[in-house]
mmCIF file of N, CA and C in Angstrom:
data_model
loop_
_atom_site.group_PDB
_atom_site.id
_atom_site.type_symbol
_atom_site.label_atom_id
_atom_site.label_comp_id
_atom_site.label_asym_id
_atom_site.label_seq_id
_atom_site.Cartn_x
_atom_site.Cartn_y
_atom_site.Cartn_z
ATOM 1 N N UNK S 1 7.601 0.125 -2.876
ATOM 2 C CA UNK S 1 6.667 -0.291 -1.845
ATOM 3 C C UNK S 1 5.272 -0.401 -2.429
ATOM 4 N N UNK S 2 4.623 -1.336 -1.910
ATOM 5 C CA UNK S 2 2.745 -1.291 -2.260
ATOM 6 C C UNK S 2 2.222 -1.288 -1.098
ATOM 7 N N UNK S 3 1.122 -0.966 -1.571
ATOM 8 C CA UNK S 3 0.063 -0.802 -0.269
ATOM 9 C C UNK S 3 -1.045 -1.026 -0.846
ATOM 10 N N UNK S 4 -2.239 -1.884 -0.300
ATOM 11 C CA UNK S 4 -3.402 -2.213 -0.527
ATOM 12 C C UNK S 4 -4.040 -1.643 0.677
ATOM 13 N N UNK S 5 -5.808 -0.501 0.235
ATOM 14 C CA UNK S 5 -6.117 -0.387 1.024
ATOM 15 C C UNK S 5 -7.316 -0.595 0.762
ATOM 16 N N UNK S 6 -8.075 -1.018 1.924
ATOM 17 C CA UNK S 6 -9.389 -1.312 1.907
ATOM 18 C C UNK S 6 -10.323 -0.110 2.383
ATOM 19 N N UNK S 7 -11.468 0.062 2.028
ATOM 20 C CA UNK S 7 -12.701 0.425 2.158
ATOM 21 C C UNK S 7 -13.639 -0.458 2.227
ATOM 22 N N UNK S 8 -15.253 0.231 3.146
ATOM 23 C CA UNK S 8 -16.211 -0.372 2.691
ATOM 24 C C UNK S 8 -17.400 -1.166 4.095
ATOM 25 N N UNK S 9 -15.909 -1.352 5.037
ATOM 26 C CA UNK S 9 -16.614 -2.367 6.052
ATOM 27 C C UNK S 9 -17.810 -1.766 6.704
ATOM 28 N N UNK S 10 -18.539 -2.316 7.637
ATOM 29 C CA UNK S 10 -19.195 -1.698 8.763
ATOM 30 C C UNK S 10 -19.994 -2.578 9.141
ATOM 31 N N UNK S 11 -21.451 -2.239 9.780
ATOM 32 C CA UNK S 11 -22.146 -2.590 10.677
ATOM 33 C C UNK S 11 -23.520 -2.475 10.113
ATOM 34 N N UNK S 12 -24.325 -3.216 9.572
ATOM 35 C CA UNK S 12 -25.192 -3.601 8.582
ATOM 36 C C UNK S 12 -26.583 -4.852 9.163
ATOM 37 N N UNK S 13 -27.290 -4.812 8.980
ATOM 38 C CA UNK S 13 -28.487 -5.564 9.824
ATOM 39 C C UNK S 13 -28.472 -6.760 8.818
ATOM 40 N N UNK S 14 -29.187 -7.688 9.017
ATOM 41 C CA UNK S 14 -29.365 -9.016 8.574
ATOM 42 C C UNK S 14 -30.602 -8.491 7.136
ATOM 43 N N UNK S 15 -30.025 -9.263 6.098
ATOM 44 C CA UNK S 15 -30.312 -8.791 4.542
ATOM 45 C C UNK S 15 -30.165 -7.548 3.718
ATOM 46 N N UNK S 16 -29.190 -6.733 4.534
ATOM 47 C CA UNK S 16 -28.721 -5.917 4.125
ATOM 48 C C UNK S 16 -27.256 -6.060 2.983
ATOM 49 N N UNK S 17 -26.554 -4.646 2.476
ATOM 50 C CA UNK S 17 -25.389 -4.960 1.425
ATOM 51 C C UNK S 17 -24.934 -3.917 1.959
ATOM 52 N N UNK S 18 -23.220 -4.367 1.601
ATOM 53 C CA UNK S 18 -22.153 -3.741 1.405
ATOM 54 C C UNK S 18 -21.926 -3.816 0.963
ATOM 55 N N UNK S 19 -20.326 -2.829 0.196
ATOM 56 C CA UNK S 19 -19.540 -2.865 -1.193
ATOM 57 C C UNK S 19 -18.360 -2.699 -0.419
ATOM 58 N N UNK S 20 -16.998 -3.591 -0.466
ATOM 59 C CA UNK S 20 -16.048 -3.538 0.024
ATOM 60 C C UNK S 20 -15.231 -2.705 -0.994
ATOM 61 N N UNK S 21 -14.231 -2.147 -0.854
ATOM 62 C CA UNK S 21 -13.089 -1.920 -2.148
ATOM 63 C C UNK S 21 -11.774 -2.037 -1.404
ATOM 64 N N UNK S 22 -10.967 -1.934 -2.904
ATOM 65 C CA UNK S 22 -9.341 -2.261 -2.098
ATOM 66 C C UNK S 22 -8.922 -2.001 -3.528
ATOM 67 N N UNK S 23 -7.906 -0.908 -3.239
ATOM 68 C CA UNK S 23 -7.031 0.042 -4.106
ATOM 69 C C UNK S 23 -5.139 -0.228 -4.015
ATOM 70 N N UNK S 24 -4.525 -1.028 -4.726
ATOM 71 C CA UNK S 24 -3.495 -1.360 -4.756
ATOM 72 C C UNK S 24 -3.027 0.088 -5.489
ATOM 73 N N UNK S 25 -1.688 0.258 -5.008
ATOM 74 C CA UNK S 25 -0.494 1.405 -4.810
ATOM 75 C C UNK S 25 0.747 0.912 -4.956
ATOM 76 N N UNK S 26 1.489 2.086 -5.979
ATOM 77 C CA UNK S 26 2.973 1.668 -5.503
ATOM 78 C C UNK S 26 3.513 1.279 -6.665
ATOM 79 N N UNK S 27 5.309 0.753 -5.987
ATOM 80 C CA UNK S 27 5.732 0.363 -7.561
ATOM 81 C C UNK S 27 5.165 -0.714 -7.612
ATOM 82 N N UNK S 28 4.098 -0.949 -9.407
ATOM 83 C CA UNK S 28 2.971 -2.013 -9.835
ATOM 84 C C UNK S 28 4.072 -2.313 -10.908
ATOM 85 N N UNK S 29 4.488 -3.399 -11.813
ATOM 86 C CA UNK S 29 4.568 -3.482 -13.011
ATOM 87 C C UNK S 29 3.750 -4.409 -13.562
ATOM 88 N N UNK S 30 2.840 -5.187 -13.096
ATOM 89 C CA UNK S 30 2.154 -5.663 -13.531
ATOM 90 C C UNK S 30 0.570 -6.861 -12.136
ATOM 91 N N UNK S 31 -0.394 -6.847 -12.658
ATOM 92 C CA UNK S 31 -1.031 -7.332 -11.237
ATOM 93 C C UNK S 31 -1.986 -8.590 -11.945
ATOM 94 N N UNK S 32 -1.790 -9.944 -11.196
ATOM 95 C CA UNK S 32 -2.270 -11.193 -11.660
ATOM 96 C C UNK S 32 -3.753 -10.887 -10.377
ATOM 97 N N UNK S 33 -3.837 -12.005 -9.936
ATOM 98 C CA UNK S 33 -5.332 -12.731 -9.321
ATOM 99 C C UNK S 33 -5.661 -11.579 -8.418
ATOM 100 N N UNK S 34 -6.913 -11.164 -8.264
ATOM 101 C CA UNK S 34 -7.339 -10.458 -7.289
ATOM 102 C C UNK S 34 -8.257 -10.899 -6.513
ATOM 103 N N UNK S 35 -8.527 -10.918 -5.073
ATOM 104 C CA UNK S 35 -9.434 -11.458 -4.380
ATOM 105 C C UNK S 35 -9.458 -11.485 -2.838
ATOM 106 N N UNK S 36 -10.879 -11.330 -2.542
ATOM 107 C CA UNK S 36 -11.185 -10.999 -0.955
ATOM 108 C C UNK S 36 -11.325 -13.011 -0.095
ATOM 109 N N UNK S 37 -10.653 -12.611 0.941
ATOM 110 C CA UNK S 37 -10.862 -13.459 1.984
ATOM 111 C C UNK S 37 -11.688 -12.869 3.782
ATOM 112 N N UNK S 38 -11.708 -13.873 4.183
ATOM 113 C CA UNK S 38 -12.354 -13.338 5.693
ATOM 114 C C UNK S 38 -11.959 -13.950 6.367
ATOM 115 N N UNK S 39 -12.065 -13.721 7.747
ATOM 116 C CA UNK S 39 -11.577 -14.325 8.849
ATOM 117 C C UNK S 39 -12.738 -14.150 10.381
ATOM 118 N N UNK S 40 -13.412 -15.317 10.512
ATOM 119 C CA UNK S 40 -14.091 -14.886 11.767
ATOM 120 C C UNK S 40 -13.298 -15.134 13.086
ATOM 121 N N UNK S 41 -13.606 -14.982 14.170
ATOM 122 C CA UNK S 41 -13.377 -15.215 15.885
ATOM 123 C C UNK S 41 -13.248 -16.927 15.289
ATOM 124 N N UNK S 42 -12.022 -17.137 16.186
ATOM 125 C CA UNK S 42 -11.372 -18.235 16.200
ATOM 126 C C UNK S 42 -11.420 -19.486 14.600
ATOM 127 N N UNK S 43 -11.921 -18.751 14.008
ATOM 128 C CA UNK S 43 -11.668 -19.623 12.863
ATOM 129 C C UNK S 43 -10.516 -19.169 11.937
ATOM 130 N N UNK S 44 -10.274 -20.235 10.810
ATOM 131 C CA UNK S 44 -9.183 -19.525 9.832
ATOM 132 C C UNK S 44 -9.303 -18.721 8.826
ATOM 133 N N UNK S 45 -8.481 -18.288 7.767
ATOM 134 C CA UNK S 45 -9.156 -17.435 6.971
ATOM 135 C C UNK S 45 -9.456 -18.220 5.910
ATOM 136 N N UNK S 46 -10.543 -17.806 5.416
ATOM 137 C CA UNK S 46 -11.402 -18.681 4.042
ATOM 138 C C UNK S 46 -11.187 -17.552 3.219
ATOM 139 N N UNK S 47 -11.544 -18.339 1.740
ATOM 140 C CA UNK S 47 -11.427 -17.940 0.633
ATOM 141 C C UNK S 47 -13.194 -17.273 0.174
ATOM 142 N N UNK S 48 -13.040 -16.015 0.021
ATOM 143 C CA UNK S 48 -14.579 -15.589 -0.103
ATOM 144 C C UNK S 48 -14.533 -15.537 -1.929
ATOM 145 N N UNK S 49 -14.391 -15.062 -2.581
ATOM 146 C CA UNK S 49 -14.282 -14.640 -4.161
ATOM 147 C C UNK S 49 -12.965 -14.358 -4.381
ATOM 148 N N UNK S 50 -12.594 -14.813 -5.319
ATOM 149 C CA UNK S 50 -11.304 -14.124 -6.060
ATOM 150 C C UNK S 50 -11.878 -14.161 -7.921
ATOM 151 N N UNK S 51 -10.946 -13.422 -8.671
ATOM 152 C CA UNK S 51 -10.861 -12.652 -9.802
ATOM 153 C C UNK S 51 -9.805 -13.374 -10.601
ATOM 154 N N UNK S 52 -9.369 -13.700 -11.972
ATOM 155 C CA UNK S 52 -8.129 -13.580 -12.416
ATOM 156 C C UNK S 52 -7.541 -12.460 -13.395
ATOM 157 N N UNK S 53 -6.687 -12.355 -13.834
ATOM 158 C CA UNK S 53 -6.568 -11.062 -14.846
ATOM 159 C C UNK S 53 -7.547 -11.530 -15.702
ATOM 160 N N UNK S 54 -7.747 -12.677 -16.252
ATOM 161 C CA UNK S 54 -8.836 -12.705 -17.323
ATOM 162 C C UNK S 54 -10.202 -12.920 -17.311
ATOM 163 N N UNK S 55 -10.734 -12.715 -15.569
ATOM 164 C CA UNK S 55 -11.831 -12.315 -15.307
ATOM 165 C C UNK S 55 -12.484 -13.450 -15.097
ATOM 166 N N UNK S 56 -12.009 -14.854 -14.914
ATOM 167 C CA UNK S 56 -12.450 -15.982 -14.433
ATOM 168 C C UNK S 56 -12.813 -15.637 -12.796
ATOM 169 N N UNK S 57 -13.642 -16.216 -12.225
ATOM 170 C CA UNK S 57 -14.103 -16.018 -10.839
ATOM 171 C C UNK S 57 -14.415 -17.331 -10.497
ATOM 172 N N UNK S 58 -14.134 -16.909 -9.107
ATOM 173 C CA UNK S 58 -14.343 -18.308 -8.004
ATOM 174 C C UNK S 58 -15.045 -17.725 -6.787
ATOM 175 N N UNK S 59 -16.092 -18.500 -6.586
ATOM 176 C CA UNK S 59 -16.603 -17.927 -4.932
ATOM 177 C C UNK S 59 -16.847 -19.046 -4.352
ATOM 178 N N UNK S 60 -17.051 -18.674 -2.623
ATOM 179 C CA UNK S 60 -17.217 -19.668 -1.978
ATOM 180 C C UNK S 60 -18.768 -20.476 -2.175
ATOM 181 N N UNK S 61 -19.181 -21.440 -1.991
ATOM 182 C CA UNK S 61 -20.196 -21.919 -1.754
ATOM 183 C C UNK S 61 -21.285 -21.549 -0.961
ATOM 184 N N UNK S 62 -20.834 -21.201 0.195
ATOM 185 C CA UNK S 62 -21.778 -19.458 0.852
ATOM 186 C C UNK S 62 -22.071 -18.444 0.795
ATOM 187 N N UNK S 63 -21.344 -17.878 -0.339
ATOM 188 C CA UNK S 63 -21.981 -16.906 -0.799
ATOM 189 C C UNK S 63 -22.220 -16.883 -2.033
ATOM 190 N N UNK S 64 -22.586 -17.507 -3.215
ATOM 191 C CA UNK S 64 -22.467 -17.575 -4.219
ATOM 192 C C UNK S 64 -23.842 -17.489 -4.363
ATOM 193 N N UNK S 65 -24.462 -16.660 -5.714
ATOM 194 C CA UNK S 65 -25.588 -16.044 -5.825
ATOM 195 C C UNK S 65 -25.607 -14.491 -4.880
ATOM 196 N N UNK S 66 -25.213 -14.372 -3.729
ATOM 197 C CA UNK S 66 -25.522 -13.325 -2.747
ATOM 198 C C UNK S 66 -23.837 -12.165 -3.021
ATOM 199 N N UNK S 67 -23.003 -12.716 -3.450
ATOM 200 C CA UNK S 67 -21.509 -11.712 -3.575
ATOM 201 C C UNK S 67 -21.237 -11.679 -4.535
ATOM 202 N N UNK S 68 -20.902 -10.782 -4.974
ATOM 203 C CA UNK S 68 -20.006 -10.529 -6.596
ATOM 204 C C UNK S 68 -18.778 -9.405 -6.610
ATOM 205 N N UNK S 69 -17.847 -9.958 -7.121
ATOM 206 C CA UNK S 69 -16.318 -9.642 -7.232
ATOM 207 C C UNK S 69 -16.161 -9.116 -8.657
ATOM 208 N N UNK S 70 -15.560 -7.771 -8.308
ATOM 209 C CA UNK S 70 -15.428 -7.250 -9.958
ATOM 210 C C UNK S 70 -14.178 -6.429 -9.917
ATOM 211 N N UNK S 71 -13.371 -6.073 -10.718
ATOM 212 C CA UNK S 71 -12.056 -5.533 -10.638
ATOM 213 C C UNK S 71 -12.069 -4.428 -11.600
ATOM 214 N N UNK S 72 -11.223 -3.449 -11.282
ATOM 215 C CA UNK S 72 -10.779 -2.511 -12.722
ATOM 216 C C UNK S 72 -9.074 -2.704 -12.765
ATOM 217 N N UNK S 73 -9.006 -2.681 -14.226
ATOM 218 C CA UNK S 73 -7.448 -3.581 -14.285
ATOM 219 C C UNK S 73 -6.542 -1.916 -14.167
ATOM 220 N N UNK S 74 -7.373 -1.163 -14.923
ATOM 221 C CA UNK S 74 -6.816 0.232 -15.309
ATOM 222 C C UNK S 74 -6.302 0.945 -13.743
ATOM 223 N N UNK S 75 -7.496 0.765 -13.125
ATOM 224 C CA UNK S 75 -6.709 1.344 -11.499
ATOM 225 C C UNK S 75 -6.243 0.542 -10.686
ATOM 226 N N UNK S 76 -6.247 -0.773 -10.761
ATOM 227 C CA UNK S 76 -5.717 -1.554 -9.387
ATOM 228 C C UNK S 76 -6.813 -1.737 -8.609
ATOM 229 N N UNK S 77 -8.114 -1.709 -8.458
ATOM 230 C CA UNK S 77 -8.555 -1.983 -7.671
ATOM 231 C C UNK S 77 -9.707 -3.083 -8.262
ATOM 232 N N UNK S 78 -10.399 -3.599 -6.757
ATOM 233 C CA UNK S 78 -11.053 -4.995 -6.408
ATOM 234 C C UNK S 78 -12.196 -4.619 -5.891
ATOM 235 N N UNK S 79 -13.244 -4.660 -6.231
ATOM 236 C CA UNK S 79 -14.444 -4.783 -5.178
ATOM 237 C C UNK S 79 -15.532 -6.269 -4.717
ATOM 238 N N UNK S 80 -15.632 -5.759 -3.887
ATOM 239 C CA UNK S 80 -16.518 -6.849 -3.515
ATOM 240 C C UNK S 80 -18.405 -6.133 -3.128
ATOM 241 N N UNK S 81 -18.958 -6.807 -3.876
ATOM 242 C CA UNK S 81 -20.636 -6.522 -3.559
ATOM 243 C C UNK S 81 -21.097 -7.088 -2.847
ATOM 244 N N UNK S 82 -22.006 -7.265 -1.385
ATOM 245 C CA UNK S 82 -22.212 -8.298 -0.879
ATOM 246 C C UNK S 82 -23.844 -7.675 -0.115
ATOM 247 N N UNK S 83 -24.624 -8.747 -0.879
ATOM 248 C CA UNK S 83 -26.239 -8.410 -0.671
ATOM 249 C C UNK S 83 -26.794 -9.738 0.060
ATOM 250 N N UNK S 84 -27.742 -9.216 0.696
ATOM 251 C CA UNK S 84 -29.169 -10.658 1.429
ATOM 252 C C UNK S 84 -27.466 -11.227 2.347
ATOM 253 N N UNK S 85 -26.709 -10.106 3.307
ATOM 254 C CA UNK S 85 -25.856 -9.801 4.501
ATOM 255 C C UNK S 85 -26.736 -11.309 5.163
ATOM 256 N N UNK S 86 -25.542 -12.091 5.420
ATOM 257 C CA UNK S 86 -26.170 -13.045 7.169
ATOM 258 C C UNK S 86 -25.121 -12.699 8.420
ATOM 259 N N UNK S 87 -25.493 -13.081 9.199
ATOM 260 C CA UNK S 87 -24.883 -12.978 10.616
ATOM 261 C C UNK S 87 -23.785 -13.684 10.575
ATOM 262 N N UNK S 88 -24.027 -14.949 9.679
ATOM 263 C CA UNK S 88 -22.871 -15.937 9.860
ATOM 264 C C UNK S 88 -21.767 -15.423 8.519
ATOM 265 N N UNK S 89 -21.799 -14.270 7.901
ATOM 266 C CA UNK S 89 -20.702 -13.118 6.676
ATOM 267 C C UNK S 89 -20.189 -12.463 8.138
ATOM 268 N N UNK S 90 -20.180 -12.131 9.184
ATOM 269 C CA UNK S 90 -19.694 -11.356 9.983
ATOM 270 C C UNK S 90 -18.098 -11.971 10.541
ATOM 271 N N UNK S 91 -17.176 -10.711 9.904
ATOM 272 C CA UNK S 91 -15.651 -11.767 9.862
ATOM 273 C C UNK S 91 -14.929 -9.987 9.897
ATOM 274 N N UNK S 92 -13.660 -10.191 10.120
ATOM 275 C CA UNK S 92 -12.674 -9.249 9.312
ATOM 276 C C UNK S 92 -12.563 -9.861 7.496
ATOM 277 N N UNK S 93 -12.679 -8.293 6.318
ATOM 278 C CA UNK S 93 -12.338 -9.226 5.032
ATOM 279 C C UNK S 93 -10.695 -8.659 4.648
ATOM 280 N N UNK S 94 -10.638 -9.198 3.961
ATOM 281 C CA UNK S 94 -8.946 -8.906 3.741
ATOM 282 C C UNK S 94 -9.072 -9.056 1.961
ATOM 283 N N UNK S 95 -8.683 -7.969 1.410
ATOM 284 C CA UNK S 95 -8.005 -8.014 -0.379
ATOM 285 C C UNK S 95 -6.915 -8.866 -0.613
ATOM 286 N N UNK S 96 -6.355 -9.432 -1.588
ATOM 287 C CA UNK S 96 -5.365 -10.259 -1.494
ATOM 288 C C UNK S 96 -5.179 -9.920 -3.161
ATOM 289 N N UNK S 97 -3.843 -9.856 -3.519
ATOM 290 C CA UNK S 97 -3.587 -9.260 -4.996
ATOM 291 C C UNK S 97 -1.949 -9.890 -5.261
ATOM 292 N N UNK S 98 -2.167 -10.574 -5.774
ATOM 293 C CA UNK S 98 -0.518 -10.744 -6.651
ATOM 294 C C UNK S 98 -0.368 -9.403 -7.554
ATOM 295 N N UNK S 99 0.795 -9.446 -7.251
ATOM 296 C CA UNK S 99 1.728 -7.979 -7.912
ATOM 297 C C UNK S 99 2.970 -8.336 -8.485
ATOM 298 N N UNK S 100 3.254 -7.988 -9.583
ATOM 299 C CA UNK S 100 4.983 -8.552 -9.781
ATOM 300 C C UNK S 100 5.312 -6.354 -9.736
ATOM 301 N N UNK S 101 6.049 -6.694 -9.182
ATOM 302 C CA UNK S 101 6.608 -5.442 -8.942
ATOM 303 C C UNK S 101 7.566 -4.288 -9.897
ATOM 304 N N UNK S 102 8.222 -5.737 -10.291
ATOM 305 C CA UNK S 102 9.170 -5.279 -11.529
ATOM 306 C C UNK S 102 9.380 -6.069 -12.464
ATOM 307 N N UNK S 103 9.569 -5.788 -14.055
ATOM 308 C CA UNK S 103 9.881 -6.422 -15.115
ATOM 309 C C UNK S 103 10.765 -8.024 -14.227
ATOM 310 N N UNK S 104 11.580 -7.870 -13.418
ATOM 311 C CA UNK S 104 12.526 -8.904 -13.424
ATOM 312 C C UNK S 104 12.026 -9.549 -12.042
ATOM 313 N N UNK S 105 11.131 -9.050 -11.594
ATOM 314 C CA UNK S 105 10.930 -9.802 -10.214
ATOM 315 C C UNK S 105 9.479 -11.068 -10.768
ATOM 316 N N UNK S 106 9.352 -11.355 -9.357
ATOM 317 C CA UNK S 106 8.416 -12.641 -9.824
ATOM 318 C C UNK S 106 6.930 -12.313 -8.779
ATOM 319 N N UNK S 107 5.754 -12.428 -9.473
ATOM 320 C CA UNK S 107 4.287 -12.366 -8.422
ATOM 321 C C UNK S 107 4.289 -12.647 -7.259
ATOM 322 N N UNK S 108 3.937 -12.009 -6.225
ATOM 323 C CA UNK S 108 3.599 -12.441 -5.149
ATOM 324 C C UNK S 108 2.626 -12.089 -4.336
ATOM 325 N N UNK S 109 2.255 -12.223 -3.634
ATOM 326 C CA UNK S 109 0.688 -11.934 -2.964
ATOM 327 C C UNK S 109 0.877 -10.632 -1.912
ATOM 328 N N UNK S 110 0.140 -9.560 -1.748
ATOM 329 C CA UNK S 110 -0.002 -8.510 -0.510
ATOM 330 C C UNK S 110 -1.641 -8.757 -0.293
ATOM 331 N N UNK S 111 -1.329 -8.347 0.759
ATOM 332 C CA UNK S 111 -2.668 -8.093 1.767
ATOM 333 C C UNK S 111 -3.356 -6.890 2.298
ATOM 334 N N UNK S 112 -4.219 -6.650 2.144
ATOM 335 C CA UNK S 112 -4.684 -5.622 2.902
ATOM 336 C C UNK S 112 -4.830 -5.712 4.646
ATOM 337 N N UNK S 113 -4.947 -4.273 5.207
ATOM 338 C CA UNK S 113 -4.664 -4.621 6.446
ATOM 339 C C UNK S 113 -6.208 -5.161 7.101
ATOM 340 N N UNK S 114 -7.176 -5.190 6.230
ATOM 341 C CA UNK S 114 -8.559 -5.805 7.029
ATOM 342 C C UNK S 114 -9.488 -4.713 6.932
ATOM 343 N N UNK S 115 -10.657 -5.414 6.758
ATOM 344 C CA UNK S 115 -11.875 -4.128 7.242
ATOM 345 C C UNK S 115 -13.026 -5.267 7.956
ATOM 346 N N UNK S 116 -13.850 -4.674 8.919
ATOM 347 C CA UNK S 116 -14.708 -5.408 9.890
ATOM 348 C C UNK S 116 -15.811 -5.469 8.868
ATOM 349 N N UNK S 117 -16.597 -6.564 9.378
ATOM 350 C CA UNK S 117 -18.299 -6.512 8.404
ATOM 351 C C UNK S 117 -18.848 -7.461 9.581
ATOM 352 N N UNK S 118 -19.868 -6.408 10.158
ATOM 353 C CA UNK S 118 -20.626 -7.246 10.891
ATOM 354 C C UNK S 118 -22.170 -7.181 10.496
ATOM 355 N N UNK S 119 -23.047 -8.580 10.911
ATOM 356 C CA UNK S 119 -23.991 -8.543 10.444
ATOM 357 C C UNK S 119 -24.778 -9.040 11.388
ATOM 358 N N UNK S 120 -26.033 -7.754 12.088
ATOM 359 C CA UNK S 120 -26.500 -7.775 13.382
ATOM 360 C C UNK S 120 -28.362 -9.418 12.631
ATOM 361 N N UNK S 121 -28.804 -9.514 13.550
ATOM 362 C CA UNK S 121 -29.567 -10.483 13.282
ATOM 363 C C UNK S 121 -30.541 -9.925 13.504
#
């Protein structure tokens, strides 16, 4: 079994920062792309930053300059930095981690169960 869990969310004023984290568990045998998404009220979920094992990064166009995504390969975990907070970052974020589980199995993606980030104006 794995489990990804998140830390980090909360309730933060306009130009303010958070640091999200998310700690993958479990049987690991090996862990590819790491990376946070969000989801606001009635929209879908977007792609905020992701990671690769070799440390290539991708962020969205909204936050880029203001978020930074950094990983430790040694523990499994993902963080996310997120400074100069807007109203319109206010979403559930979600970790997202390919895992191959076992020598013979093949990558696949888990999720974390969510953490809130709201950002008052």
């Amino acid at each position: 079994q794995v489990q990804l869990v998140e830390s980090g969310g909360g309730l933060v004023q306009s130009g303010g920062a958070l640091r999200l984290s998310c700690a993958a568990s479990g049987t690991i045998f090996s862990v590819g792309g790491m990376g946070w998404y969000r989801q606001a009220p009635g929209k879908y979920r977007e792609m905020v930053a992701t990671m690769t094992s070799g440390g290539t990064t991708n962020y969205a166009d909204s936050v880029k300059g203001r978020f930074t995504i950094s990983r430790d390969n040694a523990k499994n975990t993902v963080d996310l930095q997120m400074n100069s907070l807007k109203p319109e970052d206010t979403a559930v974020y979600y970790c997202n981690v390919e895992i191959q589980r076992y020598a013979s199995s093949r990558r696949r993606d888990f999720w974390g169960q969510g953490t809130q980030v709201t950002v008052s104006s």
